[in-house]
Amino acid sequence: MRGVRLKLTPVSGEPGFEPLVVLELASDIKEEAVVWLLSRIRDPQQNGGAELLVEHLGPGVRPQEKENPNLFLVGASWQRLLSGAEDLGLFKEYSDGSMRGFTCSNKHNFKDFTGDGDSFLSMAECQHIIKHELDTLRAREETHVPGYPQAKLYPGKSIIRRLQSKRILIQMFPLHHKEELKRLSFSWYQKVRLSLQPLDSIRHYYGEGQALYFGFLEYFTFALVPMALIGVPYYLFDWEDYDKYVIFAVFNLVWCTVILELWKRRSASLAYQWGTLSRKQAFEEPRPGFHGVLGFNPVTGREEPLYSNAKRQLRIYLVSLPFVLLCLYLSLYVMMVYFLLEGWVLSIHDENPTFWTGVLLFIPSVAYAVVIEAMNLIYRYAAEFLTEWENHRLESSYQNHLVLKVLVYNFFNCFASLFYIAFVMQDMVLLRQSLATLLITSQILNQFMEAFLPYWLQRRRNKKMVRKVQGRRVLEDKALPLAEQVRLEADMSTYLGTFDDYLELFLLFGYVSLFSCVYPLAAVLVVLNNITEVYSDAFKMCHVFKRPFADPAANIGVWQLAFEAMSVIAVVTNCALIGMSPQVRAYFPHSETQLILWTVAVEHGLLALKFILTFLIPDVPKHIQIKLARIEFESLEALKKKVCLFVLG
């Protein structure tokens, strides 16, 4: 999609200033710190500044109310944005249709670069460039933030990250653009229709990371349709005949392998189309919360805080790991309490079967599902605290350790009872009932948290703002003044990324791939859940959360590995369920050992087939591989010519 030059209302008389990013500083910040920071943001690049435009936000509609006066709007000249795009290595479509890294010297050879190129970059790309320039604003000879002797600065280190860690900078967020947001909302969720999501528009407004999440959600939903179509007649005509779940289990094995491999190709196609597939990963700066003793970084040669990796490993293995194991034990204990309650309710129903005792049979499962969701939520906060305490230097390392902690616990907490019922109790009727109850209850709770609650919060926030600007403008019919729009967005919830969204899809994928052969309607329920998920997530992104900065992702990252690990577990689980089926047991009436050996052999064979399929299906489509190879060849040829000219000169 072409970029759109977005005209926003200027906050001052300065022509051409377009506020794109908001900086909120502490309300009691020292004046010398404000003057110093603004000068560093405005200074030319050759003097070590960011060379950006920044203005103070004026008072709101009711300045007598308690409002933080330290809100600043940041923009940039068009030439500065273009040079920032080159610094970032932004890939754009070339005149020959390929995706290439943008360079100012070659700008007129890029498609859609016409005139001054003022429709070349999208607003999301401009905001990402400004964030990058602010993040790479580095300390020079300063030893501390002016007015804050305790906020030490180190030469060559990021100023913004230091201000964030000391809470001098409260938040930094990109502004919404009301007209663009209205158009996106209409094409995305405001009309109910059977069509694909506007992924290009989502990427254009929110960036590649968000677009890839919604692309994966859409892909996963369509991939579930064959499972759902097979599951409905299977449920209707073969419901009580559990012996025949073997066919469904075999289909499950093939399905969960193929869809993940095909998603890699789909992901690569989208990433190439959006210019992120070949982008080089930027050097990672330390996280704002990272701390340590002063030393020299052996990679950069700069003086900066360092933290011993041995100390971090001790924290991980002596504190974090025992804590996770303790939580797993508590989860196991809660599961055993659930089975005791289940047995007690069954005994009551068997003694005196009535309608009410029949209803009572579902109470333990529903209560257990609610407890699981509550435990997952509490554990999530504990995992975040522990991972922060481990003091990881890089954001990627922090995210990987957090994902690992949360995935292990959520997998155990959500699936341990199902594994126990399936392979210890070997009760397929109870397995079906427990799976259905867990799936339905978790979906109801998630929809409440993700659809109803955000909608209610949005209505409350809108009413508050209508009262605030009462007598001036109507919120829905006319645009708010820029000052009020900024303050409104500053009060909105901060979007914490796609972590929870991917986690929910991961658990749903587990319910379907592991045990749906005994409850064929699982895929149908997940399809319905995903359809509502699209609308609730889209509403939240557009009206509940602050606009997030674009994340130039090339894939879904560590979550791809998580889904693939789940598909491996699914092979083992479904093979075990097949081995337990009466029709397979009939072939080994006198030898349990022989049955187990055959089941393990088949499972190993299927795992081998799975890895062969992974090898045979290329992750990147052939035509994209050719385009990437051609660009690399041309780059090498251009480098050779440059070297020859230099030598001859």
XYZ file of C-alpha atoms in Angstrom:
649
model
C 0.000 0.000 0.000
C 1.225 3.506 -0.813
C 2.231 5.811 1.991
C -0.076 8.713 2.777
C 1.147 12.136 3.779
C -0.995 12.823 6.827
C -1.804 16.446 7.554
C -2.396 17.133 11.238
C -3.444 20.364 12.869
C -0.367 22.433 13.733
C 0.038 23.377 17.386
C 1.811 26.601 16.583
C 2.343 28.991 13.787
C 5.405 27.085 12.526
C 4.563 25.908 8.990
C 4.974 22.238 8.168
C 5.102 20.978 11.740
C 3.202 17.711 12.047
C 3.039 16.247 15.563
C 3.661 12.508 15.328
C 5.009 11.399 18.726
C 4.170 12.546 22.266
C 6.682 12.773 25.118
C 5.237 13.027 28.628
C 7.810 14.118 31.203
C 7.375 13.971 34.964
C 5.070 16.728 36.244
C 7.722 17.873 38.738
C 10.699 17.673 36.361
C 13.462 20.240 36.874
C 13.445 23.065 34.333
C 17.134 22.633 33.457
C 16.455 18.979 32.519
C 13.651 20.054 30.135
C 15.822 22.717 28.480
C 18.711 20.258 28.086
C 16.536 17.462 26.648
C 14.751 19.736 24.158
C 18.052 21.173 22.972
C 19.462 17.680 22.435
C 16.364 16.691 20.436
C 16.577 19.851 18.286
C 20.373 19.980 17.804
C 21.733 19.103 14.329
C 22.994 15.563 13.821
C 26.579 16.708 13.342
C 26.422 18.125 16.864
C 25.108 14.851 18.286
C 21.428 15.853 18.305
C 18.405 14.167 16.758
C 17.553 17.192 14.533
C 13.837 16.789 15.202
C 11.077 19.332 15.705
C 9.575 19.537 19.182
C 6.948 21.836 20.678
C 5.280 22.195 24.034
C 1.603 21.218 24.140
C -0.712 24.037 25.138
C -3.251 23.835 27.985
C -6.424 21.770 27.611
C -10.036 22.875 27.514
C -10.046 23.348 31.274
C -6.513 24.392 32.246
C -7.584 24.881 35.843
C -7.956 21.103 36.168
C -4.958 19.086 37.327
C -3.150 18.328 34.088
C 0.480 17.439 33.523
C 1.966 20.553 31.863
C 4.994 18.655 30.557
C 3.614 17.170 27.343
C 5.690 17.720 24.202
C 4.932 16.948 20.556
C 7.724 15.703 18.317
C 7.827 15.829 14.522
C 10.452 16.071 11.800
C 11.108 17.739 8.486
C 10.465 15.604 5.428
C 14.158 15.451 4.494
C 14.981 14.335 8.053
C 12.442 11.539 7.795
C 13.924 10.372 4.486
C 17.460 10.312 5.930
C 16.048 8.444 8.955
C 14.483 5.887 6.622
C 17.923 5.313 5.087
C 19.559 5.022 8.529
C 16.968 2.429 9.527
C 17.488 0.401 6.347
C 13.796 0.706 5.500
C 12.893 -1.526 2.548
C 10.592 -0.049 -0.085
C 9.362 -1.199 -3.484
C 11.822 -0.426 -6.291
C 10.850 0.564 -9.817
C 11.460 -3.029 -11.025
C 9.015 -4.419 -8.436
C 11.641 -5.783 -6.015
C 12.025 -4.702 -2.381
C 15.256 -2.805 -1.663
C 16.796 -0.797 1.141
C 15.928 2.878 0.732
C 18.718 5.363 -0.024
C 18.296 9.124 -0.437
C 20.772 9.211 -3.347
C 18.633 6.725 -5.273
C 15.222 7.871 -4.023
C 13.664 8.690 -7.412
C 14.113 5.072 -8.539
C 11.710 3.848 -5.865
C 8.104 3.259 -6.787
C 5.636 5.889 -5.527
C 8.407 8.427 -4.884
C 6.998 11.359 -6.854
C 7.814 15.044 -6.522
C 9.327 15.570 -3.075
C 8.210 12.086 -2.051
C 5.781 13.449 0.524
C 3.441 10.481 0.066
C 6.246 7.923 0.202
C 6.309 7.043 3.908
C 3.296 6.026 5.936
C 2.559 7.752 9.250
C 3.489 4.540 11.118
C 6.889 4.513 9.360
C 7.437 8.196 10.190
C 6.633 7.540 13.860
C 8.948 4.516 13.911
C 11.750 6.654 12.432
C 11.242 9.335 15.093
C 11.281 6.707 17.857
C 14.506 5.274 16.450
C 16.119 8.721 16.327
C 15.062 9.453 19.905
C 16.234 6.035 21.135
C 19.657 6.535 19.529
C 20.112 10.004 21.000
C 23.331 9.409 22.947
C 25.045 11.081 25.865
C 28.224 13.010 25.080
C 30.265 14.734 27.776
C 27.345 14.896 30.249
C 27.902 12.890 33.415
C 24.310 13.132 34.648
C 20.900 14.516 33.693
C 20.904 18.241 34.577
C 19.150 18.723 37.904
C 19.383 14.988 38.733
C 22.859 14.062 40.044
C 21.666 10.487 40.760
C 20.629 9.953 37.102
C 24.100 9.234 35.744
C 24.802 9.268 32.011
C 27.477 7.265 30.205
C 29.113 8.447 26.960
C 27.554 6.803 23.930
C 24.529 5.393 25.797
C 20.872 6.154 25.047
C 19.543 9.241 26.828
C 15.872 8.330 26.385
C 16.279 4.880 27.920
C 18.049 6.416 30.912
C 15.251 8.948 31.391
C 12.697 6.125 31.197
C 14.488 3.997 33.784
C 14.624 6.979 36.193
C 10.928 7.840 35.539
C 11.898 11.326 34.353
C 10.290 10.387 31.037
C 6.874 8.948 31.923
C 5.835 7.718 28.490
C 6.458 8.090 24.780
C 3.728 7.150 22.325
C 2.685 7.832 18.706
C -0.465 9.826 17.992
C -3.540 8.371 16.344
C -4.733 9.944 13.120
C -8.500 10.225 13.367
C -9.358 10.129 9.655
C -7.075 7.198 8.919
C -8.322 5.386 12.024
C -11.942 5.924 10.994
C -11.298 4.461 7.547
C -9.421 1.496 9.003
C -12.159 0.847 11.591
C -14.837 0.798 8.894
C -12.998 -1.680 6.669
C -11.822 -3.796 9.619
C -14.579 -4.397 12.157
C -17.474 -1.932 11.865
C -19.263 -3.945 9.212
C -19.896 -7.664 9.623
C -18.961 -9.462 6.426
C -17.381 -12.663 5.227
C -14.098 -11.390 3.836
C -10.397 -11.279 4.567
C -8.967 -8.739 6.961
C -7.380 -5.591 5.457
C -3.862 -6.713 6.388
C -2.157 -4.093 4.212
C -4.171 -1.329 5.884
C -3.409 -2.763 9.342
C 0.287 -2.894 8.488
C 0.114 0.613 7.046
C -1.367 2.013 10.274
C 0.095 -0.224 13.006
C 3.170 -1.805 11.468
C 4.274 -5.287 10.467
C 4.224 -6.908 13.927
C 0.523 -6.223 14.431
C -0.339 -7.128 10.847
C 1.467 -10.479 11.177
C -0.501 -11.288 14.350
C -3.828 -10.599 12.638
C -2.573 -12.451 9.556
C -1.770 -15.480 11.714
C -5.146 -15.245 13.487
C -6.896 -15.198 10.103
C -4.758 -18.049 8.746
C -5.288 -20.183 11.859
C -9.055 -19.656 11.619
C -9.177 -20.759 7.968
C -6.870 -23.699 8.731
C -9.371 -24.874 11.365
C -12.237 -25.003 8.859
C -11.373 -28.524 7.530
C -11.170 -29.773 11.122
C -14.522 -28.151 11.880
C -16.176 -29.551 8.733
C -15.007 -33.059 9.589
C -15.785 -32.606 13.279
C -19.492 -31.718 12.881
C -20.616 -34.943 11.114
C -18.187 -36.896 13.293
C -19.939 -35.441 16.327
C -23.443 -35.995 14.924
C -23.121 -39.550 13.587
C -20.305 -41.108 15.580
C -20.589 -39.397 18.932
C -20.914 -42.302 21.322
C -18.614 -44.584 19.364
C -15.292 -43.591 20.894
C -13.575 -46.546 19.237
C -13.537 -44.680 15.944
C -11.614 -41.599 17.040
C -8.532 -43.164 15.409
C -9.407 -41.681 11.990
C -9.753 -38.209 13.471
C -6.478 -38.591 15.387
C -4.600 -39.557 12.198
C -6.033 -36.514 10.397
C -4.966 -34.406 13.384
C -1.358 -35.592 12.985
C -1.112 -34.485 9.364
C -3.095 -31.271 9.875
C -1.015 -29.754 12.693
C 2.240 -30.347 10.776
C 1.145 -29.081 7.367
C -0.575 -25.868 8.532
C 2.509 -24.669 10.430
C 4.798 -25.295 7.459
C 2.424 -23.509 5.090
C 2.191 -20.599 7.528
C 5.970 -20.105 7.269
C 5.548 -19.625 3.521
C 2.606 -17.270 4.006
C 4.562 -15.322 6.631
C 7.601 -15.037 4.346
C 5.411 -13.782 1.473
C 3.831 -11.097 3.667
C 7.201 -10.067 5.145
C 8.753 -9.748 1.664
C 5.771 -7.755 0.401
C 6.111 -5.418 3.402
C 9.893 -5.126 3.147
C 10.888 -6.736 6.446
C 12.105 -10.156 5.257
C 15.612 -8.949 4.352
C 16.014 -6.139 6.844
C 19.072 -6.427 9.031
C 18.343 -6.470 12.752
C 19.542 -3.289 14.419
C 22.077 -3.461 17.219
C 20.094 -3.825 20.450
C 20.507 -1.231 23.146
C 20.193 -2.276 26.822
C 16.682 -2.329 28.269
C 15.593 0.772 30.261
C 15.392 -1.299 33.473
C 18.834 -2.907 33.083
C 21.348 -1.990 35.808
C 24.860 -2.998 36.842
C 28.315 -1.787 37.788
C 30.199 0.552 35.475
C 32.523 -1.148 32.996
C 33.508 -1.393 29.312
C 31.387 -3.237 26.782
C 33.782 -5.505 24.829
C 31.602 -5.223 21.687
C 31.104 -1.453 21.480
C 34.118 -0.399 23.575
C 31.871 2.067 25.411
C 31.656 2.631 29.123
C 28.308 1.335 30.370
C 26.690 -0.640 33.232
C 27.569 -4.349 33.109
C 26.041 -7.245 35.015
C 27.732 -10.595 35.560
C 26.204 -13.391 33.530
C 27.125 -15.810 36.347
C 24.980 -13.801 38.784
C 22.092 -13.834 36.318
C 22.378 -17.598 35.889
C 22.412 -18.041 39.679
C 19.204 -16.010 39.927
C 17.605 -18.081 37.173
C 18.566 -21.529 38.500
C 18.472 -20.884 42.259
C 15.361 -18.674 42.428
C 13.335 -18.556 39.213
C 13.510 -22.275 38.414
C 12.538 -23.434 41.953
C 9.692 -20.899 41.921
C 8.378 -22.257 38.598
C 8.618 -25.841 39.931
C 6.749 -24.791 43.098
C 4.003 -23.257 40.969
C 3.784 -26.462 38.925
C 3.434 -28.439 42.161
C 0.626 -26.128 43.344
C -1.061 -26.562 39.976
C -0.801 -30.344 40.394
C -2.261 -30.080 43.905
C -5.241 -28.034 42.630
C -5.757 -30.637 39.908
C -5.925 -33.459 42.470
C -8.464 -31.445 44.518
C -10.521 -31.146 41.329
C -10.487 -34.914 40.829
C -11.542 -35.453 44.460
C -14.497 -33.095 43.923
C -15.309 -34.826 40.645
C -15.364 -38.217 42.379
C -17.526 -36.875 45.220
C -20.086 -35.388 42.784
C -20.173 -38.623 40.771
C -20.865 -40.646 43.915
C -23.780 -38.332 44.818
C -25.213 -38.620 41.318
C -24.845 -42.416 41.278
C -26.667 -42.760 44.614
C -29.613 -40.548 43.672
C -29.637 -39.495 39.994
C -31.825 -36.399 39.524
C -31.823 -33.354 37.276
C -29.998 -31.286 39.907
C -27.327 -33.891 40.542
C -26.850 -34.025 36.760
C -26.271 -30.263 36.772
C -23.953 -30.689 39.764
C -21.734 -32.954 37.638
C -20.530 -29.902 35.657
C -19.761 -27.714 38.684
C -16.259 -29.120 39.457
C -15.131 -28.748 35.821
C -16.437 -25.176 35.527
C -14.898 -24.196 38.884
C -11.590 -25.800 37.874
C -11.591 -23.905 34.561
C -12.159 -20.591 36.374
C -9.393 -21.419 38.894
C -7.008 -22.242 36.006
C -7.629 -18.848 34.390
C -7.103 -17.064 37.737
C -3.888 -19.000 38.433
C -2.568 -18.247 34.949
C -3.189 -14.533 35.508
C -1.500 -14.451 38.941
C 1.445 -16.486 37.662
C 1.853 -14.089 34.726
C 2.490 -11.165 37.088
C 4.921 -13.267 39.142
C 6.767 -14.371 35.984
C 7.122 -10.754 34.825
C 8.490 -9.716 38.242
C 11.001 -12.593 38.285
C 12.162 -12.007 34.719
C 12.634 -8.306 35.481
C 14.595 -9.238 38.628
C 16.880 -11.496 36.596
C 18.164 -8.242 35.046
C 18.411 -9.200 31.360
C 20.404 -6.690 29.341
C 18.463 -7.023 26.074
C 14.723 -6.869 25.433
C 14.896 -10.008 23.238
C 16.500 -12.006 26.074
C 13.890 -10.708 28.530
C 11.046 -11.714 26.193
C 12.474 -15.198 25.551
C 12.801 -15.979 29.270
C 9.339 -14.597 30.005
C 7.747 -16.585 27.176
C 9.451 -19.784 28.357
C 8.252 -19.335 31.955
C 4.684 -18.524 30.949
C 4.405 -21.247 28.303
C 5.655 -24.032 30.576
C 3.262 -23.101 33.369
C 0.240 -22.440 31.153
C 0.764 -25.695 29.274
C 1.007 -27.686 32.504
C -1.867 -25.859 34.193
C -4.256 -26.155 31.234
C -3.403 -29.639 29.960
C -2.169 -31.675 32.953
C -5.681 -32.739 33.978
C -6.487 -33.807 30.406
C -3.319 -35.919 30.181
C -4.132 -37.497 33.557
C -7.684 -38.376 32.480
C -6.552 -39.695 29.102
C -3.528 -41.777 30.062
C -3.901 -42.582 33.781
C -7.654 -42.835 34.259
C -8.206 -43.745 30.559
C -11.740 -42.370 30.785
C -12.678 -40.994 27.355
C -16.141 -39.848 28.480
C -14.661 -37.731 31.287
C -11.931 -36.507 28.921
C -14.553 -35.260 26.472
C -16.520 -33.546 29.249
C -13.429 -31.909 30.797
C -12.099 -30.709 27.444
C -15.476 -29.217 26.480
C -15.855 -27.492 29.855
C -12.304 -26.086 29.887
C -12.605 -24.841 26.320
C -16.047 -23.245 26.668
C -15.384 -21.683 30.092
C -12.012 -20.229 29.091
C -13.551 -18.755 25.924
C -16.414 -17.143 27.867
C -13.952 -15.609 30.349
C -11.637 -14.426 27.559
C -14.489 -12.857 25.617
C -15.625 -11.043 28.754
C -12.111 -9.709 29.374
C -11.387 -8.891 25.729
C -14.749 -7.728 24.358
C -17.204 -6.609 27.044
C -14.712 -5.070 29.491
C -12.829 -2.948 26.874
C -16.175 -1.798 25.417
C -17.387 -0.752 28.871
C -14.108 1.039 29.629
C -14.295 2.834 26.274
C -17.839 4.052 26.965
C -16.773 5.330 30.408
C -13.783 7.129 28.934
C -15.898 8.707 26.174
C -18.521 9.923 28.661
C -15.783 11.430 30.820
C -14.329 13.282 27.844
C -17.772 14.438 26.656
C -18.350 15.950 30.096
C -14.889 17.478 29.985
C -15.407 19.270 26.675
C -19.101 19.840 27.258
C -20.345 23.033 25.622
C -17.390 23.102 23.226
C -17.643 20.140 20.864
C -19.315 16.774 20.585
C -16.840 13.918 20.788
C -18.259 11.635 18.126
C -19.435 14.211 15.576
C -16.518 16.650 15.511
C -12.806 16.274 16.002
C -11.397 17.150 19.397
C -8.880 19.993 19.669
C -5.369 18.580 19.337
C -4.509 19.351 22.971
C -7.530 17.343 24.161
C -6.818 14.504 21.737
C -3.263 14.197 23.086
C -4.406 14.248 26.726
C -7.142 11.735 25.973
C -4.664 9.358 24.327
C -2.165 9.870 27.153
C -4.797 8.494 29.558
C -5.586 5.467 27.397
C -4.306 2.023 28.337
C -0.833 1.153 27.075
C -0.794 -1.678 24.563
C 1.529 -4.361 25.950
C 2.141 -6.169 22.677
C 0.887 -9.399 21.162
C 2.152 -11.664 23.960
C -1.245 -12.460 25.506
C -2.911 -12.755 22.092
C -0.395 -15.333 20.871
C -0.581 -17.155 24.208
C -4.343 -17.538 23.841
C -3.958 -18.891 20.289
C -1.232 -21.255 21.499
C -3.547 -22.772 24.135
C -6.441 -23.041 21.660
C -4.118 -24.752 19.177
C -3.203 -27.170 21.971
C -6.836 -28.011 22.756
C -7.487 -28.735 19.072
C -4.299 -30.593 18.156
C -3.953 -32.698 21.322
C -7.418 -33.977 22.198
C -9.983 -32.835 19.632
C -10.278 -36.429 18.364
C -12.373 -37.190 21.474
C -14.306 -33.903 21.230
C -14.670 -33.115 17.499
C -16.548 -29.860 18.133
C -13.389 -28.291 19.608
C -12.376 -26.908 16.193
C -15.872 -25.450 15.662
C -15.727 -23.643 19.011
C -12.248 -22.292 18.287
C -13.357 -20.999 14.855
C -16.259 -19.126 16.473
C -13.907 -17.801 19.157
C -11.389 -16.586 16.562
C -14.064 -14.750 14.565
C -15.145 -12.801 17.651
C -11.457 -12.380 18.567
C -10.843 -10.477 15.315
C -13.582 -7.974 16.124
C -12.735 -7.565 19.822
C -8.984 -7.198 19.151
C -9.632 -4.727 16.330
C -11.927 -2.643 18.572
C -9.342 -2.613 21.356
C -6.555 -1.564 19.002
C -8.608 1.279 17.538
C -10.377 2.657 20.614
C -9.046 1.303 23.914
C -5.252 1.321 23.659
C -2.727 3.981 22.814
C -1.389 3.552 19.326
C 1.713 1.324 19.555
C 4.897 2.047 17.657
C 5.332 -0.034 14.521
C 7.305 -3.232 15.016
C 9.134 -4.164 11.768
C 8.812 -7.927 12.320
C 9.653 -10.518 9.657
C 7.789 -13.405 11.353
C 5.942 -14.287 14.563
C 9.263 -14.916 16.312
C 9.561 -17.323 19.242
C 5.875 -18.221 18.918
C 6.611 -20.176 15.741
C 8.861 -22.457 17.818
C 6.166 -22.717 20.511
C 3.521 -23.855 18.012
C 5.946 -26.321 16.423
C 6.784 -27.773 19.861
C 3.052 -28.184 20.488
C 2.675 -29.996 17.152
C 5.441 -32.447 18.188
C 3.613 -33.110 21.488
C 0.418 -33.557 19.458
C 2.036 -36.367 17.440
C 2.997 -38.215 20.630
C -0.417 -37.623 22.250
C -2.475 -38.705 19.248
C -0.324 -41.813 18.721
C -0.886 -42.752 22.370
C -4.650 -42.226 21.989
C -4.616 -44.386 18.859
C -2.681 -47.089 20.732
C -5.306 -47.022 23.506
C -8.265 -47.407 21.127
C -10.132 -50.762 21.318
C -9.775 -51.523 17.606
C -5.965 -51.195 17.816
C -5.819 -53.147 21.084
C -7.738 -55.940 19.357
C -4.646 -56.654 17.235
C -2.601 -57.314 20.405
C -4.971 -59.216 22.695
C -2.274 -61.001 24.705
C 0.716 -58.661 24.717
C 0.585 -55.166 26.213
C 4.345 -54.785 25.679
C 4.033 -55.479 21.977
C 1.272 -52.862 21.687
C 3.452 -50.259 23.402
C 6.444 -51.082 21.185
C 4.339 -50.790 18.029
C 2.826 -47.499 19.218
C 6.272 -46.054 19.972
C 7.582 -47.259 16.600
C 4.674 -45.646 14.723
C 5.081 -42.451 16.750
C 8.802 -42.290 15.876
C 7.964 -42.924 12.226
C 5.401 -40.117 12.202
C 7.852 -37.748 13.888
C 10.409 -38.642 11.223
C 7.764 -37.980 8.538
C 6.972 -34.665 10.202
C 10.600 -33.554 10.078
C 10.905 -34.752 6.469
C 7.843 -32.640 5.577
C 9.460 -29.696 7.374
C 12.558 -30.180 5.215
C 10.666 -30.708 1.938
C 8.353 -27.685 2.263
C 10.576 -24.586 1.785
C 10.050 -21.841 4.370
C 10.356 -19.173 1.655
C 8.533 -19.557 -1.709
C 10.809 -20.129 -4.713
C 9.959 -16.866 -6.511
C 10.887 -14.856 -3.407
C 14.167 -16.793 -3.029
C 15.030 -15.854 -6.628
C 14.261 -12.155 -6.023
C 16.365 -12.103 -2.856
C 19.268 -13.844 -4.626
C 19.065 -11.377 -7.535
C 19.233 -8.364 -5.186
C 22.218 -9.878 -3.352
C 23.988 -10.519 -6.680
C 23.372 -6.947 -7.870
C 24.645 -5.577 -4.545
C 27.867 -7.590 -4.869
C 28.338 -6.414 -8.470
C 27.802 -2.784 -7.449
C 30.337 -3.200 -4.626
C 32.900 -4.662 -7.067
C 32.446 -1.682 -9.428
C 32.861 0.763 -6.543
C 36.086 -0.964 -5.432
C 37.448 -0.962 -9.011
C 36.693 2.755 -9.440
C 38.386 3.485 -6.112
C 41.498 1.498 -7.097
C 41.675 3.084 -10.578
C 41.116 6.544 -9.135
